[in-house]
Amino acid sequence: MATKKKILYIVEAMGGGVFTYIVDLANELVDTYDMYIAYAVRKQTPSNYKEYFDKRIHLIEVKNFARAINATKDIAAFFEIRKIAKEIKPDIIHLHSSKAGALGRFAFSGKRVSLFYTPHGYSFLMENYKPMKRRVFKLIESVCAKRNCTTISCSVGEHQESLKLTKRATYVNNGINMAELQEIIDKTEKVEHPFTVYTLGRICYQKNPTLFNEIAGSFPNVKFVWIGDGELRGELTSKNIEITGWADRSTAIRYAVNADVFLLPSRWEGLPISLLESMYMKKICVVSNVIGNRDVIHNGENGLVCSTAEEFADAIKTTEDSNNVAMSIHAYEDVLKEYNTKVMANKYRMIYEESLGN
């Protein structure tokens, strides 16, 4: 039997949607490849994160990865990931998120070992950073893009940004693990509930809690639920908003199953897993007009895309007053056809095999 090719994932930002993505993709690919993941733990990383991975996957913690730019730790992390790769001798190295992407594209030449990079949302597009910092991030990405590496974006919109930096670029849409999600849904009790609008994620600047609060204030008799917690929970002051706090996966899905409309007013996105899961659950999805969201939701076809608080309010009125079954079924079918881990993993296999000359 032929020895499996080795793939090394290097992931600094292993929390939130990136964590789910890494778990699902690695678990899908482990039958084909010998999978290694060099990672750093973040606050959002589940305490039992190792239990999410197939037992055949090799997990290696990178001690010196830091989220912020830190010259001392970044240099140490640079040599640490080189040492890890030297010991593993991978056939493919795939870098995930900005920090791993910057360090990895200089740590490895991409000549003898195929090198890939997935941004998971470019830092220079993140509006919570000051303009000067965003220009620095853009400069770093521009310099790194000259290295011998192929960028694989998570959405069409992110791919269009990648093409401004390098022609060595392609994309594979994010996908969700439908079997795992359906298993949780099947075990979830459905209860009678008032008309409910929900979102899921960290209460942070990116997710725009200020706008969520304003929209909720327009509907004092409608229940709004924020599944999650975060540093900006103080922005959610409207009396009809319930904040669940951090919830495990089963609890989060229970809240979502017993709600009607998924509201995502983000300032920016990659391609949000929470959106894809809500589409699979046949919820009406009302999203902001940003990269990632508008790549998946086509206004009036499989959901509603909005730019202002007034548009969000009008959209929610529409979902409450009329029958939107066709729109939610369209969204569900899009996930079955395109936005799931089986399709995602097959596309990655094709990219990897081509790089290996198979």
Short mmCIF file of C-alpha atoms in Angstrom, two decimals:
data_model
loop_
_atom_site.label_atom_id
_atom_site.label_comp_id
_atom_site.label_asym_id
_atom_site.label_seq_id
_atom_site.Cartn_x
_atom_site.Cartn_y
_atom_site.Cartn_z
CA MET A 1 0.00 0.00 0.00
CA ALA A 2 1.39 3.41 -1.00
CA THR A 3 2.43 5.77 1.81
CA LYS A 4 0.07 8.69 2.25
CA LYS A 5 1.37 12.13 1.31
CA LYS A 6 1.87 14.43 4.29
CA ILE A 7 0.04 17.74 4.60
CA LEU A 8 0.99 20.31 7.25
CA TYR A 9 -1.57 22.97 8.19
CA ILE A 10 -0.13 25.96 10.04
CA VAL A 11 -2.89 27.85 11.86
CA GLU A 12 -2.37 30.81 14.20
CA ALA A 13 -6.04 31.84 14.50
CA MET A 14 -7.58 28.53 15.60
CA GLY A 15 -10.79 29.94 17.05
CA GLY A 16 -14.33 30.71 15.89
CA GLY A 17 -15.14 29.96 12.26
CA VAL A 18 -11.51 29.16 11.38
CA PHE A 19 -11.48 26.41 14.03
CA THR A 20 -14.66 24.84 12.60
CA TYR A 21 -13.20 25.07 9.09
CA ILE A 22 -9.91 23.40 10.09
CA VAL A 23 -11.67 20.62 12.01
CA ASP A 24 -14.08 19.82 9.18
CA LEU A 25 -11.52 19.99 6.39
CA ALA A 26 -8.83 17.98 8.20
CA ASN A 27 -11.35 15.31 9.23
CA GLU A 28 -12.55 15.00 5.61
CA LEU A 29 -8.99 14.73 4.22
CA VAL A 30 -7.43 12.35 6.77
CA ASP A 31 -8.49 9.27 4.77
CA THR A 32 -6.45 10.55 1.81
CA TYR A 33 -3.50 12.29 3.49
CA ASP A 34 -1.39 12.07 6.63
CA MET A 35 -2.59 15.28 8.32
CA TYR A 36 -0.51 17.46 10.66
CA ILE A 37 -1.78 20.69 12.25
CA ALA A 38 0.59 23.20 13.86
CA TYR A 39 -1.62 25.63 15.75
CA ALA A 40 -2.04 28.20 18.51
CA VAL A 41 -4.85 28.28 21.06
CA ARG A 42 -7.01 31.41 21.28
CA LYS A 43 -9.63 32.50 23.83
CA GLN A 44 -12.37 31.26 21.48
CA THR A 45 -10.75 27.81 21.04
CA PRO A 46 -12.88 25.17 22.83
CA SER A 47 -11.17 23.77 25.94
CA ASN A 48 -11.73 20.24 24.61
CA TYR A 49 -10.60 21.15 21.06
CA LYS A 50 -8.58 17.93 20.61
CA GLU A 51 -11.77 15.87 20.86
CA TYR A 52 -13.11 17.51 17.68
CA PHE A 53 -10.34 16.02 15.52
CA ASP A 54 -10.06 12.53 14.08
CA LYS A 55 -7.59 10.57 16.25
CA ARG A 56 -5.31 10.02 13.23
CA ILE A 57 -4.60 13.76 12.92
CA HIS A 58 -1.31 14.93 14.48
CA LEU A 59 -1.72 18.12 16.57
CA ILE A 60 1.35 20.22 17.36
CA GLU A 61 1.03 23.40 19.42
CA VAL A 62 3.18 26.36 18.28
CA LYS A 63 4.24 27.98 21.57
CA ASN A 64 5.36 31.33 20.13
CA PHE A 65 2.39 32.29 17.92
CA ALA A 66 0.92 35.64 19.02
CA ARG A 67 -2.13 37.36 17.55
CA ALA A 68 -0.63 40.88 17.55
CA ILE A 69 2.59 41.90 15.82
CA ASN A 70 5.38 41.12 18.29
CA ALA A 71 8.90 41.07 16.86
CA THR A 72 10.38 38.79 19.53
CA LYS A 73 7.59 36.21 19.46
CA ASP A 74 7.18 36.42 15.66
CA ILE A 75 10.86 35.65 15.09
CA ALA A 76 10.65 32.77 17.56
CA ALA A 77 7.50 31.47 15.83
CA PHE A 78 9.27 31.75 12.44
CA PHE A 79 12.02 29.36 13.58
CA GLU A 80 9.57 27.15 15.46
CA ILE A 81 7.40 26.42 12.38
CA ARG A 82 10.56 25.81 10.30
CA LYS A 83 11.71 23.27 12.89
CA ILE A 84 8.28 21.57 12.90
CA ALA A 85 8.29 21.30 9.10
CA LYS A 86 11.86 19.98 9.08
CA GLU A 87 10.84 17.17 11.44
CA ILE A 88 7.62 16.28 9.58
CA LYS A 89 8.96 16.64 6.02
CA PRO A 90 5.52 17.44 4.53
CA ASP A 91 4.67 17.20 0.84
CA ILE A 92 2.32 20.20 1.11
CA ILE A 93 2.23 23.14 3.54
CA HIS A 94 -1.01 25.12 3.84
CA LEU A 95 -0.94 28.37 5.85
CA HIS A 96 -4.15 29.66 7.44
CA SER A 97 -4.89 33.29 8.46
CA SER A 98 -2.72 36.39 8.28
CA LYS A 99 -0.02 35.70 10.89
CA ALA A 100 0.70 32.15 9.71
CA GLY A 101 0.49 33.43 6.12
CA ALA A 102 3.08 36.15 6.65
CA LEU A 103 5.58 34.07 8.63
CA GLY A 104 5.08 30.92 6.58
CA ARG A 105 5.59 32.53 3.19
CA PHE A 106 9.08 33.60 4.28
CA ALA A 107 9.86 30.52 6.36
CA PHE A 108 9.31 28.28 3.30
CA SER A 109 10.40 28.82 -0.30
CA GLY A 110 7.53 26.92 -1.93
CA LYS A 111 9.97 25.31 -4.37
CA ARG A 112 10.47 21.77 -3.13
CA VAL A 113 7.26 21.67 -1.08
CA SER A 114 3.99 23.06 -2.47
CA LEU A 115 2.90 26.11 -0.46
CA PHE A 116 -0.66 27.43 -0.08
CA TYR A 117 -2.20 30.29 1.91
CA THR A 118 -5.81 30.93 2.94
CA PRO A 119 -6.46 34.40 4.46
CA HIS A 120 -9.85 33.72 6.13
CA GLY A 121 -10.58 37.44 5.82
CA TYR A 122 -7.79 39.89 4.98
CA SER A 123 -6.66 42.01 7.94
CA PHE A 124 -6.43 45.13 5.75
CA LEU A 125 -10.21 44.93 5.16
CA MET A 126 -11.00 44.91 8.89
CA GLU A 127 -12.51 48.26 9.80
CA ASN A 128 -11.70 48.04 13.52
CA TYR A 129 -8.06 48.83 12.67
CA LYS A 130 -6.96 52.41 12.09
CA PRO A 131 -6.22 53.40 8.45
CA MET A 132 -2.43 53.47 9.02
CA LYS A 133 -2.47 49.95 10.49
CA ARG A 134 -4.60 48.69 7.61
CA ARG A 135 -2.09 50.18 5.15
CA VAL A 136 0.70 48.33 6.98
CA PHE A 137 -1.28 45.07 6.74
CA LYS A 138 -1.87 45.67 3.03
CA LEU A 139 1.85 46.31 2.49
CA ILE A 140 2.73 43.08 4.32
CA GLU A 141 0.24 41.11 2.19
CA SER A 142 1.59 42.75 -1.00
CA VAL A 143 5.19 41.81 -0.15
CA CYS A 144 4.24 38.25 0.91
CA ALA A 145 2.18 37.81 -2.28
CA LYS A 146 5.41 37.93 -4.32
CA ARG A 147 6.55 34.66 -2.72
CA ASN A 148 6.19 31.28 -4.43
CA CYS A 149 2.80 30.46 -2.93
CA THR A 150 -0.78 29.99 -4.17
CA THR A 151 -3.55 31.84 -2.33
CA ILE A 152 -6.78 29.86 -1.87
CA SER A 153 -9.59 32.16 -0.75
CA CYS A 154 -12.75 31.06 1.08
CA SER A 155 -15.19 32.99 -1.13
CA VAL A 156 -15.50 34.70 -4.50
CA GLY A 157 -15.24 38.15 -2.91
CA GLU A 158 -12.06 37.30 -1.04
CA HIS A 159 -10.66 35.81 -4.25
CA GLN A 160 -11.25 39.11 -6.05
CA GLU A 161 -9.20 40.85 -3.35
CA SER A 162 -6.46 38.19 -3.72
CA LEU A 163 -6.24 38.82 -7.47
CA LYS A 164 -5.31 42.45 -6.73
CA LEU A 165 -2.24 41.11 -4.92
CA THR A 166 -1.23 38.07 -6.97
CA LYS A 167 -2.28 36.08 -10.05
CA ARG A 168 -1.35 32.85 -8.25
CA ALA A 169 -4.78 32.60 -6.71
CA THR A 170 -7.92 30.47 -6.71
CA TYR A 171 -10.82 29.92 -4.33
CA VAL A 172 -12.78 27.16 -2.64
CA ASN A 173 -16.00 28.19 -0.92
CA ASN A 174 -16.35 27.48 2.79
CA GLY A 175 -18.60 24.57 3.61
CA ILE A 176 -20.34 23.08 6.62
CA ASN A 177 -20.46 19.54 7.94
CA MET A 178 -24.08 18.73 7.12
CA ALA A 179 -24.09 15.25 8.71
CA GLU A 180 -22.77 16.54 12.04
CA LEU A 181 -25.17 19.51 12.04
CA GLN A 182 -28.17 17.34 11.12
CA GLU A 183 -27.33 14.95 13.96
CA ILE A 184 -27.51 17.83 16.45
CA ILE A 185 -30.71 19.18 14.87
CA ASP A 186 -32.36 15.76 15.10
CA LYS A 187 -31.64 15.65 18.85
CA THR A 188 -32.88 19.20 19.43
CA GLU A 189 -36.32 19.78 20.91
CA LYS A 190 -38.49 22.09 18.83
CA VAL A 191 -40.70 24.28 21.01
CA GLU A 192 -43.43 26.82 20.43
CA HIS A 193 -41.81 30.24 20.33
CA PRO A 194 -42.64 33.85 19.48
CA PHE A 195 -41.30 35.27 16.21
CA THR A 196 -37.55 35.38 16.91
CA VAL A 197 -34.58 37.01 15.17
CA TYR A 198 -31.12 35.71 16.09
CA THR A 199 -27.43 36.01 15.35
CA LEU A 200 -24.45 33.94 16.45
CA GLY A 201 -20.88 34.91 17.20
CA ARG A 202 -18.62 37.09 19.29
CA ILE A 203 -20.10 40.45 20.32
CA CYS A 204 -17.36 42.50 18.71
CA TYR A 205 -16.90 45.44 16.35
CA GLN A 206 -16.84 43.21 13.27
CA LYS A 207 -20.28 41.74 14.02
CA ASN A 208 -21.76 45.26 14.45
CA PRO A 209 -23.73 44.96 17.72
CA THR A 210 -24.59 48.68 17.49
CA LEU A 211 -26.60 48.09 14.31
CA PHE A 212 -28.10 44.87 15.71
CA ASN A 213 -29.29 46.90 18.71
CA GLU A 214 -30.75 49.63 16.49
CA ILE A 215 -32.65 47.07 14.41
CA ALA A 216 -33.97 45.35 17.55
CA GLY A 217 -35.13 48.73 18.85
CA SER A 218 -37.33 49.07 15.76
CA PHE A 219 -39.25 45.94 16.80
CA PRO A 220 -40.00 46.25 20.56
CA ASN A 221 -42.48 43.35 20.38
CA VAL A 222 -40.13 40.94 18.56
CA LYS A 223 -37.67 38.72 20.42
CA PHE A 224 -34.01 39.16 19.40
CA VAL A 225 -31.33 36.69 20.55
CA TRP A 226 -27.53 37.06 20.37
CA ILE A 227 -25.98 33.61 20.74
CA GLY A 228 -22.54 34.34 22.15
CA ASP A 229 -20.73 36.93 24.21
CA GLY A 230 -17.96 39.46 23.84
CA GLU A 231 -16.36 42.72 24.82
CA LEU A 232 -19.12 44.88 23.31
CA ARG A 233 -22.12 43.27 25.01
CA GLY A 234 -22.79 46.69 26.57
CA GLU A 235 -23.87 47.88 23.10
CA LEU A 236 -26.90 45.56 23.25
CA THR A 237 -29.20 47.70 25.40
CA SER A 238 -32.60 47.13 23.74
CA LYS A 239 -34.92 45.41 26.25
CA ASN A 240 -36.05 42.79 23.71
CA ILE A 241 -32.52 41.37 23.21
CA GLU A 242 -31.49 38.17 25.02
CA ILE A 243 -27.73 37.55 25.27
CA THR A 244 -27.10 33.83 25.82
CA GLY A 245 -23.42 34.10 26.78
CA TRP A 246 -20.94 31.60 25.38
CA ALA A 247 -22.82 28.43 24.53
CA ASP A 248 -21.66 24.96 23.54
CA ARG A 249 -22.52 23.81 20.05
CA SER A 250 -25.67 21.87 20.96
CA THR A 251 -27.05 24.78 22.99
CA ALA A 252 -26.30 27.28 20.22
CA ILE A 253 -28.07 25.09 17.65
CA ARG A 254 -31.08 24.75 20.00
CA TYR A 255 -31.45 28.53 20.07
CA ALA A 256 -31.13 28.70 16.27
CA VAL A 257 -33.58 25.87 15.59
CA ASN A 258 -36.20 27.64 17.70
CA ALA A 259 -35.88 30.96 15.87
CA ASP A 260 -37.12 32.30 12.54
CA VAL A 261 -34.74 34.86 11.02
CA PHE A 262 -30.94 34.90 11.00
CA LEU A 263 -29.62 38.48 11.13
CA LEU A 264 -25.98 39.17 10.23
CA PRO A 265 -25.21 42.92 10.12
CA SER A 266 -21.39 42.44 10.02
CA ARG A 267 -19.03 45.20 8.91
CA TRP A 268 -16.92 42.58 7.07
CA GLU A 269 -16.81 38.79 6.66
CA GLY A 270 -14.84 35.96 5.05
CA LEU A 271 -17.56 33.41 4.40
CA PRO A 272 -19.34 32.90 7.73
CA ILE A 273 -20.05 29.36 8.90
CA SER A 274 -22.98 30.66 11.00
CA LEU A 275 -24.63 31.93 7.79
CA LEU A 276 -24.18 28.63 5.96
CA GLU A 277 -25.56 26.68 8.93
CA SER A 278 -28.59 28.99 9.11
CA MET A 279 -29.19 28.46 5.38
CA TYR A 280 -29.06 24.69 5.96
CA MET A 281 -31.60 25.08 8.77
CA LYS A 282 -33.91 26.86 6.28
CA LYS A 283 -33.92 30.14 8.19
CA ILE A 284 -34.58 33.40 6.39
CA CYS A 285 -31.14 35.07 6.24
CA VAL A 286 -30.93 38.87 6.36
CA VAL A 287 -27.32 40.00 5.90
CA SER A 288 -25.17 43.08 5.38
CA ASN A 289 -23.90 44.00 1.92
CA VAL A 290 -20.25 42.95 2.41
CA ILE A 291 -17.82 40.44 0.87
CA GLY A 292 -18.65 36.93 2.05
CA ASN A 293 -22.29 37.65 2.82
CA ARG A 294 -23.22 38.89 -0.65
CA ASP A 295 -21.14 36.14 -2.28
CA VAL A 296 -23.59 33.60 -0.86
CA ILE A 297 -26.87 35.47 -0.40
CA HIS A 298 -28.44 36.83 -3.58
CA ASN A 299 -31.04 39.41 -2.67
CA GLY A 300 -34.61 38.14 -3.01
CA GLU A 301 -33.51 34.70 -4.24
CA ASN A 302 -32.11 32.84 -1.23
CA GLY A 303 -32.12 35.62 1.37
CA LEU A 304 -32.05 39.39 1.78
CA VAL A 305 -29.05 41.75 1.50
CA CYS A 306 -29.21 45.15 3.24
CA SER A 307 -27.05 48.26 3.56
CA THR A 308 -28.85 50.47 6.09
CA ALA A 309 -30.82 50.07 9.33
CA GLU A 310 -33.97 51.02 7.43
CA GLU A 311 -33.37 48.29 4.83
CA PHE A 312 -32.79 45.73 7.60
CA ALA A 313 -36.03 46.77 9.29
CA ASP A 314 -37.98 46.55 6.03
CA ALA A 315 -36.48 43.13 5.29
CA ILE A 316 -37.47 41.76 8.70
CA LYS A 317 -41.01 43.12 8.23
CA THR A 318 -41.14 41.24 4.93
CA THR A 319 -40.04 37.96 6.53
CA GLU A 320 -42.64 38.33 9.28
CA ASP A 321 -45.55 39.26 7.04
CA SER A 322 -45.17 37.02 3.99
CA ASN A 323 -44.45 33.42 3.04
CA ASN A 324 -40.74 33.02 2.32
CA VAL A 325 -40.60 29.24 2.10
CA ALA A 326 -39.25 29.30 -1.48
CA MET A 327 -36.38 31.61 -0.50
CA SER A 328 -35.33 29.47 2.48
CA ILE A 329 -35.54 26.25 0.42
CA HIS A 330 -33.35 27.87 -2.26
CA ALA A 331 -30.77 28.69 0.42
CA TYR A 332 -30.90 25.11 1.76
CA GLU A 333 -30.39 23.68 -1.73
CA ASP A 334 -27.38 25.97 -2.28
CA VAL A 335 -25.72 24.42 0.78
CA LEU A 336 -26.48 20.89 -0.47
CA LYS A 337 -24.98 21.72 -3.85
CA GLU A 338 -21.99 23.92 -3.01
CA TYR A 339 -21.39 25.00 0.60
CA ASN A 340 -20.61 21.75 2.40
CA THR A 341 -17.48 19.97 3.56
CA LYS A 342 -17.76 17.11 1.05
CA VAL A 343 -17.66 19.52 -1.91
CA MET A 344 -15.02 21.68 -0.19
CA ALA A 345 -12.71 18.73 0.57
CA ASN A 346 -13.00 17.36 -2.99
CA LYS A 347 -11.96 20.73 -4.43
CA TYR A 348 -8.96 20.89 -2.09
CA ARG A 349 -8.00 17.34 -3.08
CA MET A 350 -7.97 18.40 -6.73
CA ILE A 351 -5.75 21.43 -5.97
CA TYR A 352 -3.37 19.39 -3.80
CA GLU A 353 -3.14 16.51 -6.29
CA GLU A 354 -2.38 18.91 -9.13
CA SER A 355 0.43 20.46 -7.07
CA LEU A 356 1.84 16.98 -6.40
CA GLY A 357 1.78 16.22 -10.12
CA ASN A 358 -0.86 13.48 -9.79
#
